[in-house]
Coordinates of C-alpha atoms and ligand atoms in Angstrom, one line a residue:
X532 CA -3.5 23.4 -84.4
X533 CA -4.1 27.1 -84.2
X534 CA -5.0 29.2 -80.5
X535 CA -8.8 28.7 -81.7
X536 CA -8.5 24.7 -81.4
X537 CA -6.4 24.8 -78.1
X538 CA -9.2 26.9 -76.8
X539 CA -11.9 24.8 -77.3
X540 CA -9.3 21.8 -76.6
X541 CA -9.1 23.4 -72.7
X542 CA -12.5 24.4 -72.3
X543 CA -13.5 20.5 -73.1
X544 CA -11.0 19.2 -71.4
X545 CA -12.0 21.7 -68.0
X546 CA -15.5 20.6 -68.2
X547 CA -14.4 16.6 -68.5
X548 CA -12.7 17.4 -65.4
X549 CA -14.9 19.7 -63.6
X550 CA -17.8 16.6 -64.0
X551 CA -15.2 13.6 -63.3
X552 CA -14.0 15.4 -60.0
X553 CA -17.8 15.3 -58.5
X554 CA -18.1 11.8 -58.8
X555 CA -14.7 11.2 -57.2
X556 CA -15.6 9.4 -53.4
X557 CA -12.5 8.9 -51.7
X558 CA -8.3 9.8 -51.5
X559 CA -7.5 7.2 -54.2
X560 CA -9.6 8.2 -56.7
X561 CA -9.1 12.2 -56.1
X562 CA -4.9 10.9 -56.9
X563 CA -5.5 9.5 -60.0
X564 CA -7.6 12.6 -60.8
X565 CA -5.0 14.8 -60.5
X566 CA -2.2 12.5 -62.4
X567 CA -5.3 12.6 -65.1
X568 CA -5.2 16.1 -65.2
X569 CA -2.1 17.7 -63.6
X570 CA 0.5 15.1 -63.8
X571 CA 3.3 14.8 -66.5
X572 CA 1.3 13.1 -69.0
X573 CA -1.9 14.9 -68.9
X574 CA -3.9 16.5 -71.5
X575 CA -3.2 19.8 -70.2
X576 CA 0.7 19.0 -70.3
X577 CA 0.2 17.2 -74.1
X578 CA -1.6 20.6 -74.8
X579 CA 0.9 22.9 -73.9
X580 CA 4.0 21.6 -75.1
X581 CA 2.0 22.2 -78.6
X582 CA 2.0 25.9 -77.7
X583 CA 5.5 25.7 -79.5
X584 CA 3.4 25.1 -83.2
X585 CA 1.8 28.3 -82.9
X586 CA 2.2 31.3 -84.2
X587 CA 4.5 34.2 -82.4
X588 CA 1.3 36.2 -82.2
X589 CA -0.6 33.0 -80.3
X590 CA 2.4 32.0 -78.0
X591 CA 1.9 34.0 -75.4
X592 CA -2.1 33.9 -75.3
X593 CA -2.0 30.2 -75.9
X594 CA 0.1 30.2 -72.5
X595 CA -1.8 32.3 -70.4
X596 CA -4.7 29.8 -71.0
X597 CA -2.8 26.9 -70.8
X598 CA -2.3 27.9 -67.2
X599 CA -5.4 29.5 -66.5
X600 CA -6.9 26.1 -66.9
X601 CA -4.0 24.4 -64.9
X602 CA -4.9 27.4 -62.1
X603 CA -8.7 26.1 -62.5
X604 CA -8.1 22.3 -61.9
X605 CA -5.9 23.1 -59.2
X606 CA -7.9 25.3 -57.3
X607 CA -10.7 22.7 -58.0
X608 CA -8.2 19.9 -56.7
X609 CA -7.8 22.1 -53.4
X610 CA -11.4 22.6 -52.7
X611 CA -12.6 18.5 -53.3
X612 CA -9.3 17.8 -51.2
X613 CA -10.8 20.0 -47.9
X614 CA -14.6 18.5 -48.6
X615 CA -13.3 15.4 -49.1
X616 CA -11.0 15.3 -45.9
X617 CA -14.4 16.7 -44.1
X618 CA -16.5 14.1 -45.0
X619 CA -14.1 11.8 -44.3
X620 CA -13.8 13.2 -41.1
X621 CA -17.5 13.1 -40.0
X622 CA -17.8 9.8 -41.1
X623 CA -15.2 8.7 -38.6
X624 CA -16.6 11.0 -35.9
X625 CA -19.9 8.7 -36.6
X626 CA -18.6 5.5 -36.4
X627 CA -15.7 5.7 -33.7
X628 CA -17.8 7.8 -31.2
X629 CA -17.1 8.0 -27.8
X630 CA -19.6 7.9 -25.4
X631 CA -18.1 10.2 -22.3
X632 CA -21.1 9.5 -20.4
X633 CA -20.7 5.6 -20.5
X634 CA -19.3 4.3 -17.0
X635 CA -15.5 4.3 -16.8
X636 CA -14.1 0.7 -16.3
X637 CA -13.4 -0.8 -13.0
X638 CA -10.4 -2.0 -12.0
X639 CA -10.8 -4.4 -9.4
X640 CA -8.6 -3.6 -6.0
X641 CA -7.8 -5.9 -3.6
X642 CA -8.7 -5.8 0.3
X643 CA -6.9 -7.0 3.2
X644 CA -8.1 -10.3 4.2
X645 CA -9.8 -10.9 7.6
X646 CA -7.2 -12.6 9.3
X647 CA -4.8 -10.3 8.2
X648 CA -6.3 -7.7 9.2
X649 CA -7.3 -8.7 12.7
X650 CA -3.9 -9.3 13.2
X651 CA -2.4 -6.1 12.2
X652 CA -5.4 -4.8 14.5
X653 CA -3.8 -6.5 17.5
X654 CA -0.1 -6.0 16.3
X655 CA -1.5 -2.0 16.7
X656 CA -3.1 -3.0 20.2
X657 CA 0.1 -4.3 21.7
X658 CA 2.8 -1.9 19.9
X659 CA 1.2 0.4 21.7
X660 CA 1.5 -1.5 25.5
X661 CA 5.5 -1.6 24.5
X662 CA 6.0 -5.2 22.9
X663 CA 8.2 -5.6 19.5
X664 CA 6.8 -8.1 17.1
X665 CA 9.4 -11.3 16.1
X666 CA 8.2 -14.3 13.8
X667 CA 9.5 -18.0 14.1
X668 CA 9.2 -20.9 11.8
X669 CA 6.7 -23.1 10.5
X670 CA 8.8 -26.0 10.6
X671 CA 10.0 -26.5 14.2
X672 CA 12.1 -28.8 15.9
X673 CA 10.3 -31.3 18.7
X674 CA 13.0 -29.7 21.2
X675 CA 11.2 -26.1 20.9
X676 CA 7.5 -26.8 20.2
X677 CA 7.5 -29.6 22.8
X678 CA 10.1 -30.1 25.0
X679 CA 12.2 -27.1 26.3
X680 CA 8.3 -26.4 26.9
X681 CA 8.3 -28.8 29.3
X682 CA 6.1 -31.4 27.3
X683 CA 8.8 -33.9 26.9
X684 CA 8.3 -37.7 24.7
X685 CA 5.1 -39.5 25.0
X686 CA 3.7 -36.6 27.8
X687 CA -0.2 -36.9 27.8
X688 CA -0.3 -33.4 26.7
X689 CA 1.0 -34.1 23.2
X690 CA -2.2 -35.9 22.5
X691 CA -4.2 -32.6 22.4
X692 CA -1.4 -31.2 19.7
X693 CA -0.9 -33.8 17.2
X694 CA 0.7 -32.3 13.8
X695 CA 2.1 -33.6 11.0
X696 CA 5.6 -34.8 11.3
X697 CA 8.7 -34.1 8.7
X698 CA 11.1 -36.4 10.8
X699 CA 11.0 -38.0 14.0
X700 CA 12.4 -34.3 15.2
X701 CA 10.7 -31.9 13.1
X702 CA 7.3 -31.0 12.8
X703 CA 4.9 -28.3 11.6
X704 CA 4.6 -26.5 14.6
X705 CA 1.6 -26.6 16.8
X706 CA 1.2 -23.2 18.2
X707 CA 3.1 -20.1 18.2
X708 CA 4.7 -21.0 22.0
X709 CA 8.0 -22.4 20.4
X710 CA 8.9 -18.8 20.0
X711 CA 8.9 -18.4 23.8
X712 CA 12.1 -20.6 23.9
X713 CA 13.4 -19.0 20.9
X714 CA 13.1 -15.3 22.2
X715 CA 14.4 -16.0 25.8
X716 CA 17.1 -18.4 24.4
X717 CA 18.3 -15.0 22.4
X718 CA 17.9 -12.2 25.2
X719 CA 19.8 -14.7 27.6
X720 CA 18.5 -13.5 31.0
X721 CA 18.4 -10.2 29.8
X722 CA 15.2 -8.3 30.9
X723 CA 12.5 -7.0 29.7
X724 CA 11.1 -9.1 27.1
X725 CA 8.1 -8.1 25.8
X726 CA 7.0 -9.9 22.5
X727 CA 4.3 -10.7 20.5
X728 CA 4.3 -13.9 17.9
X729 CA 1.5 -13.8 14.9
X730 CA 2.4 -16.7 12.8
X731 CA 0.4 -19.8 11.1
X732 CA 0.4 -23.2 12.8
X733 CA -1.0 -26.7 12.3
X734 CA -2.6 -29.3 14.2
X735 CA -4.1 -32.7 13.2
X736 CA -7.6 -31.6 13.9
X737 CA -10.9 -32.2 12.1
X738 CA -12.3 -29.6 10.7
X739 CA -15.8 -28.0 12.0
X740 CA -17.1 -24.8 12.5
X741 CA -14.5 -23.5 15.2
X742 CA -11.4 -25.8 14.1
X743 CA -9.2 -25.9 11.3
X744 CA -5.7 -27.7 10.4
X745 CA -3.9 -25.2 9.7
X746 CA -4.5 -21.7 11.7
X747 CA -2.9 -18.4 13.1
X748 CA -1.8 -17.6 16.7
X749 CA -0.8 -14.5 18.4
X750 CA 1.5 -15.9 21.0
X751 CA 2.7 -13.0 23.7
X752 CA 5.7 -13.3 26.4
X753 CA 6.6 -10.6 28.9
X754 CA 9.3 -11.4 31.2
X755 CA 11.0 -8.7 33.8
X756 CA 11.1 -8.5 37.6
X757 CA 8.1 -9.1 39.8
X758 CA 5.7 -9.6 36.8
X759 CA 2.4 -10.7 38.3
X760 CA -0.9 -12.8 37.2
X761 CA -2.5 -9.6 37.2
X762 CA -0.3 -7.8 35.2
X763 CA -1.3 -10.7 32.4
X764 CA -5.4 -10.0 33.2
X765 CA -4.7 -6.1 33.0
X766 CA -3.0 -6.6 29.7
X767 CA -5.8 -9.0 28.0
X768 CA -8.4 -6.3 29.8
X769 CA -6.6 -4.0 27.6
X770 CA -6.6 -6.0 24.7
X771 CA -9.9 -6.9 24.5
X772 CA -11.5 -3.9 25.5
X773 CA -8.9 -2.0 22.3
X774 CA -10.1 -4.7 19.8
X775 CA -14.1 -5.2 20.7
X776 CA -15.0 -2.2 22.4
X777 CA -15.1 -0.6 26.1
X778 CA -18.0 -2.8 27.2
X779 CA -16.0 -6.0 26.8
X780 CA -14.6 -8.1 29.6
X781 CA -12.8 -11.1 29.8
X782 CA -12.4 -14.2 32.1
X783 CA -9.6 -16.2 33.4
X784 CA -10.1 -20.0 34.2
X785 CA -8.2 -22.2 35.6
X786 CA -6.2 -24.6 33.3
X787 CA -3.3 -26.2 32.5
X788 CA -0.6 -26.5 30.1
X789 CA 2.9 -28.0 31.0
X790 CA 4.8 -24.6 30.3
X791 CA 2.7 -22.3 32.3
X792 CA 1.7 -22.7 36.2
X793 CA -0.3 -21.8 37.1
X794 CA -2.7 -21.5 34.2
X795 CA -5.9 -20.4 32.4
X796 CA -7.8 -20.5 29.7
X797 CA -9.5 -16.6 28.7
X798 CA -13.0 -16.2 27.8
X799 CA -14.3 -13.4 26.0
X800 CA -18.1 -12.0 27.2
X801 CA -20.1 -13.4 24.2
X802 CA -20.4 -10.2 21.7
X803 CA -23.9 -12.1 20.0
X804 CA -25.8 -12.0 23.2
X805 CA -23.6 -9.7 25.3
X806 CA -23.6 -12.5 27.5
X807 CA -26.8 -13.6 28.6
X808 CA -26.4 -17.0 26.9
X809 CA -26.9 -17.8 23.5
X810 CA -26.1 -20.5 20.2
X811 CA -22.9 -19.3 19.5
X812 CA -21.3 -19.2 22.9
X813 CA -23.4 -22.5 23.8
X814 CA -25.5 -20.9 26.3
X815 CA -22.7 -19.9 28.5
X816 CA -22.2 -16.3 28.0
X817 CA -18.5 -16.9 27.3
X818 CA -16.4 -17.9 24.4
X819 CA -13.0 -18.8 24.8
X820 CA -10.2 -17.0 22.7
X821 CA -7.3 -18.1 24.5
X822 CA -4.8 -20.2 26.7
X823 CA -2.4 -18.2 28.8
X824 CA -0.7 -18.6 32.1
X825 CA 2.5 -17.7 34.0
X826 CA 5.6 -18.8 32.3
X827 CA 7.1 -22.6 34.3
X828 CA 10.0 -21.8 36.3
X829 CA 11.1 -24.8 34.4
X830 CA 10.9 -22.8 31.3
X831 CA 12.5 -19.8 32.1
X832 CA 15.1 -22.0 34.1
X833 CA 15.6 -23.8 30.9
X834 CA 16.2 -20.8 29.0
X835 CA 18.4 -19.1 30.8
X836 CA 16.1 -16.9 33.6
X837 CA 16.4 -17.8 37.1
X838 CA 13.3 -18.3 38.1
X839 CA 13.5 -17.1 41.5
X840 CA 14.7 -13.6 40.2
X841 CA 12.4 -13.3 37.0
X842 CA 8.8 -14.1 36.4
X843 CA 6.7 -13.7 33.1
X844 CA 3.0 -14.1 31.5
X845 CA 3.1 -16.0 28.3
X846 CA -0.4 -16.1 26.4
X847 CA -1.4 -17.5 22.6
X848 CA -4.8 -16.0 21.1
X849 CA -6.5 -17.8 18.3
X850 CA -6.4 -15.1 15.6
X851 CA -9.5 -16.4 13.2
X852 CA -11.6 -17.3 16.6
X853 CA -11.1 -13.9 17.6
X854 CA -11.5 -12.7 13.4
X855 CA -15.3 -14.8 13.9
X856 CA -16.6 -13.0 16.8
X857 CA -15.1 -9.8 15.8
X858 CA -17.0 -9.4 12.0
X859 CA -19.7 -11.9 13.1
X860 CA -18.8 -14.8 11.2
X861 CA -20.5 -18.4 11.6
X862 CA -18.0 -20.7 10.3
X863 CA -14.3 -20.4 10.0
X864 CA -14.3 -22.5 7.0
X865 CA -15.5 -19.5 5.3
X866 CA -12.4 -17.5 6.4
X867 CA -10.6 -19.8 3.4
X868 CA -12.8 -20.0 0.7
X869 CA -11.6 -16.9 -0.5
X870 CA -15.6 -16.1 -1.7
X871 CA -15.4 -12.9 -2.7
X872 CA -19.4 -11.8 -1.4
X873 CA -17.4 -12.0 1.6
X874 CA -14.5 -11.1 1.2
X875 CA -16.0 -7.6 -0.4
X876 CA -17.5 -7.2 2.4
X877 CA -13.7 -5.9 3.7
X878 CA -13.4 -1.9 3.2
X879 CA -10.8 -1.7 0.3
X880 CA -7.7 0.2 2.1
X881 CA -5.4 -0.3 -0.8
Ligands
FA5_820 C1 -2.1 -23.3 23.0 O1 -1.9 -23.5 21.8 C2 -1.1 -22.7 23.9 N1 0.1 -22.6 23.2 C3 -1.5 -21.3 24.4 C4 -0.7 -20.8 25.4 C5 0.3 -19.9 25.2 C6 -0.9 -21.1 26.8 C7 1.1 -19.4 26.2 C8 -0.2 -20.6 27.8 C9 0.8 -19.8 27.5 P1 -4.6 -24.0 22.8 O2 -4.4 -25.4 22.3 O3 -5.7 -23.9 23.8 O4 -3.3 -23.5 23.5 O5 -4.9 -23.0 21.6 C10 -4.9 -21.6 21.8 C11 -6.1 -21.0 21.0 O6 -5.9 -21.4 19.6 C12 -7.5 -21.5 21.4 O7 -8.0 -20.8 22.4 C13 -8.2 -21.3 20.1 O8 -8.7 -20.0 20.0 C14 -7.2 -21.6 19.0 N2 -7.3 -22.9 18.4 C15 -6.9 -24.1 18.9 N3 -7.1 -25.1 18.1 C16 -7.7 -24.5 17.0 C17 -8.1 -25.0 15.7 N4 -8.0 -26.3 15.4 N5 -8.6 -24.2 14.8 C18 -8.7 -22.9 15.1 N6 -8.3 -22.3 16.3 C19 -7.8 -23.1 17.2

């Protein structure tokens, strides 16, 4: 081996390497090309540890081309590394690209439902009038959802309010008026009460277009000093005209229910024909939203008011009756069906 050889050794050897390093294509193969050609055992490394044969004339010539070659590959390394990683680069660009103008995904949000909302609607109404909010049970005893209410055992009035029955003594309540024992039974002739009652109830009735099993009531109870039938029409005036508009009125007729006297049942000016008679309100210009009356001396003497120093309105409002006529809905089967082309139909508030 003399400097002549080793010279034409490197220039072969750079021009092997120069050509392999185009076809390289990826990371992997640009790795072994440099362990080919810069690592330990490579030609170039083989080459210059033969340096040591030469001559001392040679040595130092044969090592400043040694690594002028190594300086070569390297730089050549370097510059396939960068076009390499570029390529590389653009490729993913192409195949992972990101359309910004594509629609962003929707997360569905919820609405409040109908009946919820009609009673937060009327909580608002009568919060402002002064009345607290309480809620009672479900499950009631026959003592407060019949007879503290003056309906006691096997009274013809329990016919219109069958349930379903858990014992002989405890039942799924039938309207929201159990809660007017409760409250009063709690203030103990203290005065005023003022109280409204939403809550679900049950009733063993068919189902149709204006009945369901299983319903909400609003129920309401004011109790003070010298409280008046009018004072209960004023308030319902109120009420109706806060939830359905200023042209609204509302109708008392006489009823009867064994904890009221006297009593009535409330219409509501038909809002489909404004009350000129139509379908929905069976040609009478009226629909019926609710039984009310003022509270039985019975009652309030049962509960701990006497009667001939207290009086008090009691009323319960069908929520979803009130929910159809309101959002001008047909059936109140649809108010459960949870279908959502209704439902949707809700502005979104969360
Ligand atoms: C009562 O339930 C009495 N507790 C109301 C009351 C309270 C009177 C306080 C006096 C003093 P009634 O059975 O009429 O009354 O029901 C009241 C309202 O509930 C009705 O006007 C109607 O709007 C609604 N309602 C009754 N039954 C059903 C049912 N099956 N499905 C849907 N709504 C009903």
């Amino acid at each position: 081996m003399d400097l002549q050889m080793l010279t034409d050794a490197l220039k072969t050897l750079e021009q092997g390497a120069m050509n392999q390093l185009k076809q390289v294509q990826n990371e992997a193969e640009l790795e072994q090309w440099r362990v080919a050609y810069l690592g330990k055992k490579s030609a170039v490394s083989t080459l210059s540890r033969q340096v040591g044969s030469l001559g001392d004339s040679e040595r130092p010539l044969a090592g400043e081309r040694i690594n002028k070659t190594r300086q070569a590959l390297q730089e050549a390394l370097a510059t396939a590394k960068g076009t390499l990683e570029e390529s590389l680069l653009l490729r993913r660009l192409e195949t992972q690209r990101v359309d910004i103008t594509l629609p962003g995904r929707r997360h569905p949000r919820g609405a409040i439902h109908p009946i919820s909302r009609i009673i937060h609607e009327i909580e608002e109404v009568f919060l402002g009038m002064g009345y607290t909010i309480a809620e009672g049970p479900e499950v009631e005893l026959d003592a407060f959802n019949f007879e503290k209410l003056n309906i006691p055992k096997d009274h013809p009035a329990r016919d219109m309010q069958d349930t379903f029955y858990l014992t002989d003594n405890l039942l799924m309540r039938t309207h929201t008026s159990p809660m007017q024992v409760r409250t009063m039974e709690k203030m103990a002739g203290a005065s005023p009460v003022k109280v409204i009652v939403p809550g679900r109830v049950y009733r063993r009735d068919e189902d149709d277009a204006t009945h369901s099993h299983a319903f909400h009531q609003i129920e309401g109870l004011a109790v003070d000093k010298g409280i008046r039938m009018s004072d209960l029409k004023g308030t319902l005036e109120e009420f109706a005209v806060a939830v359905f508009g200023p042209q609204q009125a509302v109708r008392l007729r006489p009823s009867f229910f064994p904890f009221t006297e006297p009593s009535a049942e409330v219409d509501l000016r038909c809002i489909a024909c404004g009350g000129s008679g139509c379908r929905m309100c069976k040609e009478t210009g009226w629909i019926e939203i609710l039984g009310a009356g003022m509270v039985h001396p019975h009652v309030l003497d049962g509960v701990g008011y006497d009667s001939r120093i207290f009086s008090g309105f009691a009323f319960g409002m069908g929520v979803e009756r009130i929910a159809l006529l309101k959002y001008g809905i047909e059936d109140i089967r649809m108010l459960y069906q949870n279908d959502l082309r209704l439902l949707e139909q809700f502005e979104r508030i969360f």
